[in-house]
Amino acid sequence: MAGRWLDLRWALSVLCVLLMAETVSGARDSSTGAHISPQFPASGVNQTPVVDCRKVCGLNVSDRCDFIRTNPDCHSDGGYLDYLEGIFCHFPPNLLPLAVTLYVSWLLYLFLILGVTAAKFFCPNLSAISTTLKLSHNVALRSWPALTCSPHGVTFLAFGNGAPDIFSALVAFSDPHTAGLALGALFGAGVLVTTVVAGGITILHPFMAASRPFFRDIVFYMVAVFLTFIMLFRGRVTMAWALGYLGLYVFYVVTVILCTWIYQWQRRGSLVYSMPVTPEILSDSEEDRVSSNSNSYDYGDEYRPLFFYQETTAQILARALNPLDYMKWRRKSAYWKALKVFKLPVEFLLLLTVPVVDPDKDDRNWKRPLNCLHLVISPLVVVLTLQSGTYGVYEIGGLVPVWVVVVIAGTALASVTFFATSDSQPPRLHWLFAFLGFLTSALWINAAATEVVNILRSLGVVFRLSNTVLGLTLLAWGNSIGDAFSDFTLARQGYPRMAFSACFGGIIFNILVGVGLGCLLQISRSHTEVKLEPDGLLVWVLAGTLGLSLVFSLVSVPLQCFQLSRVYGICLLLFYLNFLVVALLTEFGVIRLKST
């Protein structure tokens, strides 16, 4: 499915409008003192002094619940569940290990929800939007990791791969207490991808890296890290600084476009005087075209029935809501089947609530009964997930909740659509379902990311860990594991250069757009600059390690004449292990600065 992702420029603007509306709505809550920041405590309703929430474990067991409920530092702006209150008010102290185990299990399942939603619903709808808008693309973009050698890859593909990271950063930056979580996740994912993932690729399949894309991406990423280092040193982010991050990413995209045009122009000129290209020196994109053309046979045709019959509406609906392919199930391994069992409830819920338009299918994935059902359920999900359901329960005129009006309007529209269309032919305005699916899946991802951030903060309170160490470990690992498996698969299939390029192109988008857009939305919400609260020495260790890893690659790769070997990959893995040891020793106070 990821091979069809094409562009983001139009879709990202829609997402920005959506998130801006959500954060502006949250401004009312913050202005009334729903959340009290440590720098500016609210006055009037609650005069409780603000105390670090992590001190709750040092109190008597009988006082912990009241501390959690009355201390503003323990409150969260968004989310559906109060995890801290659940641990300290609803679980007995002797069952704290059980509560932590349940929270960690729920956290892992949320990561699964993020991955499934982004891969199977969010990105396919972005692809359909791009096709509907007739945005230009070429055959080389049909391969997943082309994100660093084309303007479409650095926008659409990068956002599709980094959606969990971006949404997690947006949620974390909405609260000064969890800003360190966002920085830790973005920096931690950067260190992980540029060391573990890049090193794993070279170990699996040594190769010769493309020099110009490598230099371009690593230099831009080093500039982004340097800007973030200065931002941490200043301790605040202004509107101009946030716009500068987004402007730098725009400049990066423009640079990629210019480099692509120059390369194509030079290639066209060289082909006039060059010999025919032999299979041994084909580029990665050319190999992908050859591979895709030679493996274009659709084996699914063998399983199609010889005689077709007219399905009933109930049969069409049941088949559309079935997330399990029985033929694929019989061929897969036991590991795949076990993971699929956990995915089934998520996929069924998303199939029920998120429409998906597939331009590559003859019927464009038009399922009349299910799509009509989407006209009722999808808008309902939107109002119940926007600002954690605040809009959905709002009563119009004090009489009718918004969600009731949405259900009535959706039912009327679904009835008209059902009787005005047929099962065999998609309607003329079927492409609008792609926008509805994009909006619904984006809000599902945002809701899951909000819960992820809240759980991580709760675990940090229980174990007295900083947000930075949680971000660079659990959040970074959870958000990056999908990219890691994809890159390793590409390397094993013989495309290590593509996978290696993806390591740098995607994280450039994550850090520039994650920090820039997250801070921009928070500034528009609070009308003040974003205050950063670095968690002591650890955040500087993290930023320095990321910069050092980039310098190591910048120096060592050219010294190898861009021929990356397994030794280089092993060095990167050892670098990450040493980083983890230093980070944990810093977190627990073994490594610390001497007080003057």
Coordinates of C-alpha atoms in Angstrom, one line a residue:
M1 CA 0.0 0.0 0.0
A2 CA 2.9 2.3 0.8
G3 CA 4.1 2.1 -2.8
R4 CA 1.3 4.3 -4.0
W5 CA 2.0 7.3 -1.7
L6 CA 2.7 10.3 -3.9
D7 CA 2.4 13.9 -2.5
L8 CA 1.6 15.8 0.7
R9 CA 1.5 19.5 -0.2
W10 CA -2.3 19.8 -0.6
A11 CA -3.2 17.3 2.1
L12 CA -0.8 18.8 4.7
S13 CA -2.5 22.1 4.4
V14 CA -5.8 20.4 5.2
L15 CA -4.2 18.8 8.2
C16 CA -2.8 22.1 9.4
V17 CA -6.3 23.6 9.2
L18 CA -7.7 20.7 11.2
L19 CA -5.1 20.8 13.9
M20 CA -5.3 24.6 14.1
A21 CA -9.0 24.4 14.7
E22 CA -8.4 21.9 17.4
T23 CA -5.7 23.8 19.2
V24 CA -7.7 27.1 19.0
S25 CA -10.6 25.4 20.6
G26 CA -8.3 24.3 23.3
A27 CA -7.3 27.9 24.0
R28 CA -10.6 28.4 25.8
D29 CA -9.8 25.6 28.3
S30 CA -6.3 27.0 28.9
S31 CA -7.6 30.5 29.4
T32 CA -10.1 29.4 32.1
G33 CA -7.4 27.6 34.0
A34 CA -8.2 24.1 33.0
H35 CA -4.4 23.5 33.0
I36 CA -2.1 25.5 35.2
S37 CA 1.4 25.9 34.1
P38 CA 4.2 26.1 36.7
Q39 CA 5.3 29.5 35.5
F40 CA 1.9 31.2 35.6
P41 CA -0.5 29.6 38.1
A42 CA -4.1 30.5 37.7
S43 CA -5.9 32.5 40.3
G44 CA -9.4 32.3 41.7
V45 CA -10.7 28.8 41.5
N46 CA -7.7 26.8 42.7
Q47 CA -4.9 28.2 44.8
T48 CA -3.1 24.9 45.3
P49 CA 0.7 25.4 45.0
V50 CA 2.2 23.6 42.0
V51 CA 4.5 20.7 43.0
D52 CA 6.4 18.4 40.8
C53 CA 4.0 15.5 40.2
R54 CA 6.8 12.9 40.4
K55 CA 7.0 13.6 44.2
V56 CA 3.7 11.7 44.7
C57 CA 5.6 8.4 45.2
G58 CA 7.3 9.9 48.2
L59 CA 4.0 10.6 50.0
N60 CA 2.0 8.4 52.3
V61 CA -0.3 6.0 50.5
S62 CA -3.4 7.7 51.9
D63 CA -2.3 11.1 50.6
R64 CA -1.4 10.1 47.0
C65 CA -4.9 10.2 45.5
D66 CA -5.7 13.7 46.9
F67 CA -2.3 14.9 45.7
I68 CA -3.0 13.7 42.2
R69 CA -6.4 15.2 42.1
T70 CA -5.5 18.6 43.5
N71 CA -2.0 19.2 42.1
P72 CA -2.2 21.1 38.8
D73 CA 1.1 19.6 37.6
C74 CA -0.6 16.2 37.5
H75 CA -3.4 17.3 35.2
S76 CA -3.4 16.8 31.4
D77 CA -5.1 19.0 28.8
G78 CA -6.3 16.2 26.4
G79 CA -7.1 12.5 26.4
Y80 CA -10.0 10.4 27.4
L81 CA -8.5 8.6 30.5
D82 CA -6.8 10.0 33.5
Y83 CA -4.0 7.5 33.9
L84 CA -2.4 9.0 37.0
E85 CA -5.7 9.0 38.9
G86 CA -6.3 5.4 37.8
I87 CA -2.9 4.3 39.2
F88 CA -3.1 6.2 42.5
C89 CA -6.8 6.3 43.2
H90 CA -8.3 3.1 41.8
F91 CA -5.5 0.6 42.2
P92 CA -4.4 -0.5 45.7
P93 CA -0.7 0.1 46.4
N94 CA 0.0 -3.6 46.4
L95 CA -1.4 -3.9 42.8
L96 CA 0.8 -1.1 41.4
P97 CA 2.9 -3.7 39.4
L98 CA -0.4 -4.9 37.8
A99 CA -1.4 -1.4 36.9
V100 CA 2.0 -0.7 35.3
T101 CA 1.8 -3.9 33.4
L102 CA -1.7 -3.0 32.0
Y103 CA -0.5 0.5 31.1
V104 CA 2.5 -0.9 29.2
S105 CA 0.3 -3.4 27.4
W106 CA -2.1 -0.6 26.4
L107 CA 0.9 1.5 25.3
L108 CA 2.1 -1.2 23.0
Y109 CA -1.4 -1.7 21.6
L110 CA -1.6 2.1 21.0
F111 CA 1.6 1.9 18.9
L112 CA 0.0 -0.9 16.9
I113 CA -3.1 1.3 16.4
L114 CA -0.9 4.2 15.2
G115 CA 0.9 1.9 12.7
V116 CA -2.2 0.3 11.3
T117 CA -4.0 3.6 10.9
A118 CA -1.1 5.3 9.2
A119 CA -0.2 2.5 6.9
K120 CA -3.7 1.2 5.8
F121 CA -6.0 4.2 6.1
F122 CA -4.2 7.5 6.4
C123 CA -1.6 7.2 3.7
P124 CA -3.8 5.4 1.1
N125 CA -6.3 8.3 1.3
L126 CA -3.5 10.8 0.9
S127 CA -2.5 8.8 -2.2
A128 CA -6.1 9.0 -3.5
I129 CA -6.2 12.7 -2.9
S130 CA -3.0 13.2 -4.8
T131 CA -4.3 11.1 -7.7
T132 CA -7.6 13.0 -7.7
L133 CA -5.8 16.4 -7.8
K134 CA -3.7 15.0 -10.7
L135 CA -0.4 15.8 -9.0
S136 CA 2.6 14.8 -11.1
H137 CA 4.6 11.7 -10.3
N138 CA 6.9 9.3 -12.0
V139 CA 7.5 5.5 -12.1
A140 CA 10.4 5.7 -9.6
L141 CA 8.0 7.0 -6.9
R142 CA 6.3 3.6 -6.9
S143 CA 9.0 2.4 -4.6
W144 CA 8.5 3.2 -0.9
P145 CA 11.9 4.7 0.0
A146 CA 12.3 7.1 -2.8
L147 CA 11.6 9.9 -0.4
T148 CA 15.0 11.5 -0.6
C149 CA 15.4 11.6 -4.4
S150 CA 12.1 13.3 -5.4
P151 CA 10.1 16.3 -4.3
H152 CA 7.1 14.1 -3.7
G153 CA 9.0 11.7 -1.5
V154 CA 10.3 14.4 0.8
T155 CA 6.7 15.6 1.4
F156 CA 4.1 12.9 1.0
L157 CA 6.1 9.8 1.7
A158 CA 8.0 11.5 4.6
F159 CA 4.7 12.5 6.2
G160 CA 3.2 9.1 5.7
N161 CA 6.2 7.4 7.4
G162 CA 6.5 10.0 10.1
A163 CA 2.8 10.5 11.0
P164 CA 3.1 8.9 14.5
D165 CA 6.2 11.0 15.3
I166 CA 4.6 14.2 14.0
F167 CA 1.3 13.7 15.9
S168 CA 3.1 12.7 19.1
A169 CA 5.3 15.8 18.8
L170 CA 2.2 18.0 18.3
V171 CA 0.5 16.6 21.3
A172 CA 3.6 16.8 23.5
F173 CA 4.4 20.4 22.6
S174 CA 0.9 21.4 23.6
D175 CA 2.0 21.2 27.3
P176 CA 5.2 22.7 28.7
H177 CA 5.5 19.7 31.0
T178 CA 5.7 17.2 28.1
A179 CA 7.8 19.3 25.7
G180 CA 10.8 17.3 26.8
L181 CA 9.0 14.2 25.7
A182 CA 8.7 15.5 22.2
L183 CA 12.3 16.6 22.0
G184 CA 13.4 13.3 23.5
A185 CA 11.3 11.4 21.0
L186 CA 12.5 13.4 18.0
F187 CA 16.2 13.3 19.0
G188 CA 15.9 9.7 20.2
A189 CA 14.4 8.6 16.9
G190 CA 17.1 10.5 15.0
V191 CA 19.9 8.7 16.9
L192 CA 18.1 5.3 16.5
V193 CA 17.5 5.6 12.8
T194 CA 20.9 7.0 11.9
T195 CA 22.7 4.4 13.9
V196 CA 20.7 1.2 14.5
V197 CA 18.7 1.3 11.3
A198 CA 21.4 2.6 9.1
G199 CA 23.9 0.2 10.6
G200 CA 21.5 -2.7 10.3
I201 CA 21.1 -2.0 6.6
T202 CA 24.8 -2.0 5.9
I203 CA 25.2 -5.3 7.9
L204 CA 22.4 -7.0 5.9
H205 CA 23.5 -5.7 2.5
P206 CA 26.8 -3.8 2.1
F207 CA 26.5 -1.3 -0.8
M208 CA 27.8 1.9 -2.3
A209 CA 25.9 5.0 -1.1
A210 CA 24.8 7.8 -3.5
S211 CA 27.1 10.7 -2.7
R212 CA 25.1 13.8 -3.6
P213 CA 21.8 12.8 -1.8
F214 CA 23.9 11.7 1.2
F215 CA 25.7 15.0 1.5
R216 CA 22.5 17.0 1.0
D217 CA 20.4 15.2 3.5
I218 CA 23.0 14.9 6.3
V219 CA 24.0 18.6 6.0
F220 CA 20.3 19.7 6.2
Y221 CA 19.8 17.4 9.2
M222 CA 22.9 18.8 10.9
V223 CA 21.6 22.3 10.4
A224 CA 18.2 21.2 11.9
V225 CA 19.9 19.7 15.0
F226 CA 22.1 22.8 15.4
L227 CA 19.0 25.0 15.4
T228 CA 17.3 22.8 17.9
F229 CA 20.4 22.9 20.1
I230 CA 20.3 26.7 20.0
M231 CA 16.5 26.6 20.8
L232 CA 17.2 24.5 23.9
F233 CA 19.9 26.9 25.0
R234 CA 17.6 29.9 24.7
G235 CA 14.8 28.0 26.5
R236 CA 12.0 29.4 24.4
V237 CA 10.5 29.3 20.9
T238 CA 9.0 32.4 19.3
M239 CA 6.7 32.6 16.3
A240 CA 9.6 33.6 14.1
W241 CA 11.7 30.6 15.3
A242 CA 8.8 28.2 14.6
L243 CA 8.3 29.6 11.1
G244 CA 12.0 29.4 10.5
Y245 CA 11.8 25.6 11.1
L246 CA 9.0 25.2 8.6
G247 CA 10.8 27.6 6.2
L248 CA 14.0 25.5 6.4
Y249 CA 12.0 22.4 5.4
V250 CA 10.4 24.3 2.4
F251 CA 14.0 25.3 1.4
Y252 CA 15.0 21.6 1.7
V253 CA 12.1 20.6 -0.6
V254 CA 13.1 23.2 -3.1
T255 CA 16.7 22.0 -3.0
V256 CA 15.5 18.5 -3.7
I257 CA 13.4 19.6 -6.6
L258 CA 16.3 21.6 -8.1
C259 CA 18.7 18.7 -7.6
T260 CA 16.2 16.3 -9.3
W261 CA 15.9 18.6 -12.3
I262 CA 19.6 19.1 -12.6
Y263 CA 20.2 15.3 -12.3
Q264 CA 17.6 14.5 -14.9
W265 CA 19.0 17.2 -17.3
Q266 CA 22.5 15.8 -16.9
R267 CA 21.3 12.3 -17.4
R268 CA 19.4 13.1 -20.6
G269 CA 22.5 14.8 -21.9
S270 CA 24.8 11.9 -21.0
L271 CA 22.5 9.2 -22.5
V272 CA 23.0 10.8 -25.9
Y273 CA 26.7 9.9 -25.9
S274 CA 26.7 6.9 -23.6
M275 CA 26.5 3.2 -24.3
P276 CA 23.4 1.3 -23.5
V277 CA 23.0 0.7 -19.8
T278 CA 23.8 -2.9 -18.7
P279 CA 21.9 -4.6 -15.9
E280 CA 24.9 -4.5 -13.7
I281 CA 25.0 -0.7 -13.4
L282 CA 21.3 0.0 -13.1
S283 CA 20.3 2.5 -10.5
D284 CA 18.0 1.6 -7.7
S285 CA 15.0 3.2 -9.3
E286 CA 15.7 1.5 -12.6
E287 CA 16.0 -1.8 -10.8
D288 CA 12.7 -1.2 -9.1
R289 CA 11.0 -0.5 -12.5
V290 CA 12.5 -3.7 -13.9
S291 CA 11.4 -5.6 -10.9
S292 CA 7.9 -4.2 -10.9
N293 CA 7.4 -4.9 -14.6
S294 CA 8.7 -8.4 -14.4
N295 CA 6.5 -9.2 -11.4
S296 CA 3.3 -7.6 -12.6
Y297 CA 1.2 -10.8 -12.9
D298 CA -1.8 -10.6 -10.6
Y299 CA -1.9 -14.0 -8.9
G300 CA -5.3 -13.0 -7.3
D301 CA -6.9 -13.7 -10.7
E302 CA -6.4 -17.5 -10.0
Y303 CA -8.7 -17.2 -7.1
R304 CA -11.5 -15.4 -8.8
P305 CA -14.6 -17.5 -9.5
L306 CA -15.5 -18.5 -13.0
F307 CA -19.1 -17.6 -12.6
F308 CA -20.1 -14.3 -11.0
Y309 CA -23.3 -13.8 -9.1
Q310 CA -25.0 -10.7 -7.8
E311 CA -24.2 -10.2 -4.1
T312 CA -26.8 -8.9 -1.8
T313 CA -26.3 -5.7 0.2
A314 CA -25.7 -7.7 3.4
Q315 CA -23.0 -9.8 1.7
I316 CA -21.3 -6.7 0.3
L317 CA -21.2 -5.1 3.7
A318 CA -19.9 -8.3 5.4
R319 CA -17.2 -8.8 2.9
A320 CA -16.1 -5.1 3.1
L321 CA -15.9 -5.3 6.9
N322 CA -13.9 -8.5 6.9
P323 CA -10.2 -7.6 7.7
L324 CA -9.0 -11.1 7.2
D325 CA -7.8 -12.6 3.9
Y326 CA -8.2 -16.3 4.3
M327 CA -5.9 -17.2 1.4
K328 CA -3.2 -15.1 2.8
W329 CA -3.8 -16.5 6.3
R330 CA -3.0 -20.0 5.1
R331 CA 0.3 -19.0 3.5
K332 CA 1.6 -16.9 6.4
S333 CA 3.8 -17.9 9.3
A334 CA 2.6 -18.4 12.9
Y335 CA 4.2 -15.0 13.9
W336 CA 2.3 -13.2 11.3
K337 CA -0.9 -14.9 12.4
A338 CA -0.4 -14.0 16.0
L339 CA 0.2 -10.4 15.2
K340 CA -2.8 -10.4 12.9
V341 CA -5.1 -11.6 15.7
F342 CA -4.1 -8.4 17.7
K343 CA -4.7 -6.3 14.6
L344 CA -8.1 -7.6 13.8
P345 CA -10.2 -5.5 16.3
V346 CA -8.3 -2.4 15.2
E347 CA -8.7 -3.0 11.5
F348 CA -12.4 -3.9 11.9
L349 CA -13.0 -0.6 13.8
L350 CA -11.1 1.4 11.2
L351 CA -12.9 -0.3 8.3
L352 CA -16.2 0.6 10.0
T353 CA -15.3 4.3 10.6
V354 CA -12.7 5.3 7.9
P355 CA -13.5 5.2 4.2
V356 CA -10.6 4.3 1.9
V357 CA -10.5 5.3 -1.8
D358 CA -8.2 3.1 -4.0
P359 CA -7.6 4.7 -7.5
D360 CA -5.8 1.5 -8.6
K361 CA -8.9 -0.6 -8.4
D362 CA -11.6 -0.7 -11.1
D363 CA -14.3 0.1 -8.6
R364 CA -12.0 2.5 -6.6
N365 CA -12.9 0.5 -3.5
W366 CA -16.6 1.6 -3.7
K367 CA -18.8 -0.5 -1.4
R368 CA -22.2 1.1 -1.4
P369 CA -23.6 -0.2 1.9
L370 CA -20.3 0.5 3.8
N371 CA -19.7 3.9 2.2
C372 CA -23.2 5.0 3.1
L373 CA -22.6 3.8 6.6
H374 CA -19.4 5.9 6.6
L375 CA -21.5 9.0 6.0
V376 CA -23.1 8.5 9.4
I377 CA -20.2 7.0 11.4
S378 CA -17.2 9.0 10.1
P379 CA -18.6 12.5 10.9
L380 CA -19.6 11.1 14.3
V381 CA -16.0 9.9 15.0
V382 CA -14.7 13.4 13.9
V383 CA -16.8 15.3 16.4
L384 CA -16.2 12.8 19.2
T385 CA -12.4 12.8 18.7
L386 CA -11.9 16.5 18.0
Q387 CA -10.5 18.1 21.2
S388 CA -11.2 14.8 23.0
G389 CA -14.9 15.0 22.4
T390 CA -15.5 18.5 23.7
Y391 CA -17.3 19.5 20.5
G392 CA -19.4 16.3 20.3
V393 CA -21.0 16.7 23.7
Y394 CA -21.6 20.4 23.4
E395 CA -25.3 21.2 23.5
I396 CA -26.7 23.5 20.8
G397 CA -29.0 26.0 22.6
G398 CA -28.7 23.9 25.7
L399 CA -31.0 21.3 24.2
V400 CA -29.5 19.0 21.5
P401 CA -25.9 17.7 21.6
V402 CA -23.8 18.2 18.5
W403 CA -23.3 14.5 18.0
V404 CA -27.1 14.0 17.6
V405 CA -27.3 16.7 14.9
V406 CA -24.4 15.0 13.1
V407 CA -26.0 11.6 13.2
I408 CA -29.3 13.0 11.9
A409 CA -27.6 14.9 9.0
G410 CA -25.4 11.9 8.2
T411 CA -28.3 9.5 8.1
A412 CA -30.2 11.8 5.7
L413 CA -27.2 12.1 3.4
A414 CA -26.5 8.3 3.6
S415 CA -30.2 7.6 2.7
V416 CA -30.0 9.8 -0.4
T417 CA -26.6 8.3 -1.4
F418 CA -27.9 4.7 -1.0
F419 CA -30.9 5.2 -3.3
A420 CA -29.2 7.4 -5.8
T421 CA -26.2 5.0 -6.5
S422 CA -25.6 1.4 -7.4
D423 CA -23.4 -1.4 -6.2
S424 CA -21.5 -1.9 -9.5
Q425 CA -20.6 1.7 -10.4
P426 CA -18.9 4.3 -8.0
P427 CA -20.7 7.7 -8.0
R428 CA -19.2 10.7 -9.7
L429 CA -18.3 12.3 -6.3
H430 CA -16.8 9.2 -4.8
W431 CA -13.4 11.0 -4.6
L432 CA -14.8 13.1 -1.7
F433 CA -14.7 10.0 0.5
A434 CA -10.9 10.2 0.3
F435 CA -11.0 13.6 2.1
L436 CA -13.4 12.2 4.7
G437 CA -11.2 9.2 5.2
F438 CA -8.1 11.4 5.5
L439 CA -9.8 13.6 8.1
T440 CA -11.2 10.7 10.1
S441 CA -7.9 8.7 10.1
A442 CA -5.9 11.9 11.1
L443 CA -8.1 12.3 14.1
W444 CA -7.8 8.7 15.1
I445 CA -4.0 9.0 14.9
N446 CA -4.2 12.2 17.0
A447 CA -6.4 10.6 19.6
A448 CA -4.0 7.6 19.9
A449 CA -1.0 9.9 20.1
T450 CA -2.6 11.8 22.9
E451 CA -3.1 8.7 24.9
V452 CA 0.5 7.6 24.2
V453 CA 1.9 10.9 25.6
N454 CA -0.4 10.7 28.6
I455 CA 0.6 7.1 29.4
L456 CA 4.3 7.9 29.0
R457 CA 4.0 10.8 31.4
S458 CA 2.2 8.7 33.9
L459 CA 5.0 6.0 33.7
G460 CA 7.5 8.8 34.2
V461 CA 5.7 9.9 37.4
V462 CA 5.6 6.3 38.7
F463 CA 9.2 5.5 38.0
R464 CA 10.4 9.1 38.6
L465 CA 11.9 9.3 35.1
S466 CA 12.2 12.5 33.1
N467 CA 10.1 13.0 30.0
T468 CA 13.3 13.1 27.9
V469 CA 14.4 9.6 28.8
L470 CA 10.9 8.3 28.1
G471 CA 10.9 10.0 24.7
L472 CA 14.3 8.8 23.6
T473 CA 13.5 5.2 24.6
L474 CA 9.8 4.1 24.6
L475 CA 8.3 6.7 22.4
A476 CA 11.2 6.8 19.9
W477 CA 11.3 3.0 19.7
G478 CA 7.6 2.7 19.3
N479 CA 7.4 5.3 16.5
S480 CA 10.5 4.0 14.6
I481 CA 10.0 0.3 14.7
G482 CA 7.8 0.3 11.6
D483 CA 10.3 2.2 9.6
A484 CA 13.1 0.0 10.8
F485 CA 11.3 -3.2 9.7
S486 CA 10.5 -1.6 6.3
D487 CA 14.1 -0.5 5.7
F488 CA 15.5 -3.9 6.7
T489 CA 13.1 -5.6 4.4
L490 CA 14.2 -3.4 1.5
A491 CA 17.8 -4.1 2.3
R492 CA 17.2 -7.9 2.2
Q493 CA 15.3 -7.5 -1.1
G494 CA 18.4 -5.8 -2.7
Y495 CA 17.6 -2.1 -2.3
P496 CA 20.0 -1.0 0.5
R497 CA 20.6 2.4 -1.1
M498 CA 17.0 3.3 -1.0
A499 CA 16.6 2.2 2.6
F500 CA 19.7 4.1 3.6
S501 CA 18.4 7.3 2.0
A502 CA 15.1 6.9 3.8
C503 CA 17.0 6.9 7.1
F504 CA 18.0 10.5 6.7
G505 CA 15.1 12.0 4.5
G506 CA 12.3 11.0 6.9
I507 CA 13.9 12.3 10.1
I508 CA 14.6 15.7 8.5
F509 CA 10.8 16.0 8.0
N510 CA 10.1 14.8 11.6
I511 CA 12.4 17.2 13.4
L512 CA 11.7 20.3 11.2
V513 CA 7.9 19.9 10.9
G514 CA 7.5 18.3 14.3
V515 CA 9.2 21.1 16.2
G516 CA 8.1 23.9 13.9
L517 CA 4.4 22.9 13.5
G518 CA 4.1 21.8 17.1
C519 CA 5.5 25.1 18.5
L520 CA 3.5 27.1 15.9
L521 CA 0.2 25.6 17.0
Q522 CA 1.0 26.0 20.7
I523 CA 1.9 29.7 20.1
S524 CA -1.3 30.3 18.2
R525 CA -3.2 28.6 21.0
S526 CA -1.6 30.4 24.0
H527 CA -0.6 33.6 22.2
T528 CA 2.8 33.4 24.0
E529 CA 6.1 31.9 23.1
V530 CA 6.7 28.3 24.0
K531 CA 8.7 27.8 27.2
L532 CA 11.0 24.8 27.2
E533 CA 12.0 23.0 30.4
P534 CA 15.0 20.8 29.5
D535 CA 15.4 17.9 31.9
G536 CA 18.9 18.8 33.1
L537 CA 22.0 17.3 31.5
L538 CA 20.2 14.5 29.7
V539 CA 18.8 16.6 26.9
W540 CA 22.2 18.0 26.2
V541 CA 23.7 14.5 26.1
L542 CA 20.9 13.5 23.6
A543 CA 21.5 16.5 21.3
G544 CA 25.2 16.1 21.4
T545 CA 25.0 12.4 20.7
L546 CA 22.8 13.0 17.6
G547 CA 25.2 15.6 16.3
L548 CA 28.2 13.4 17.0
S549 CA 26.6 10.5 15.1
L550 CA 26.0 12.7 12.1
V551 CA 29.6 14.0 12.2
F552 CA 30.8 10.4 12.4
S553 CA 28.8 9.4 9.3
L554 CA 29.8 12.6 7.4
V555 CA 33.5 11.8 7.9
S556 CA 33.5 8.0 7.7
V557 CA 31.3 7.5 4.7
P558 CA 33.5 9.6 2.3
L559 CA 36.6 8.0 3.8
Q560 CA 35.2 4.6 2.7
C561 CA 34.6 6.1 -0.8
F562 CA 30.9 5.6 -0.1
Q563 CA 31.3 1.8 -0.1
L564 CA 29.6 1.0 3.1
S565 CA 30.7 -2.2 4.8
R566 CA 29.6 -4.4 7.7
V567 CA 32.3 -2.9 9.8
Y568 CA 30.7 0.5 9.5
G569 CA 27.3 -0.9 10.5
I570 CA 28.8 -2.6 13.5
C571 CA 30.4 0.6 14.6
L572 CA 27.0 2.4 14.4
L573 CA 25.4 -0.3 16.5
L574 CA 28.1 0.0 19.2
F575 CA 27.7 3.8 19.1
Y576 CA 24.0 3.5 19.9
L577 CA 24.6 1.0 22.7
N578 CA 27.2 3.4 24.3
F579 CA 24.7 6.2 23.9
L580 CA 22.0 4.3 25.8
V581 CA 24.4 3.4 28.6
V582 CA 25.5 7.1 29.0
A583 CA 21.9 8.3 28.8
L584 CA 20.7 5.9 31.5
L585 CA 23.7 6.7 33.7
T586 CA 22.9 10.4 33.3
E587 CA 19.2 9.9 34.1
F588 CA 20.0 8.0 37.4
G589 CA 22.6 10.6 38.5
V590 CA 25.7 8.5 38.0
I591 CA 27.0 11.0 35.5
R592 CA 26.3 14.6 36.6
L593 CA 27.8 18.0 36.5
K594 CA 29.7 19.2 39.5
S595 CA 27.8 21.9 41.4
T596 CA 29.7 25.1 41.7

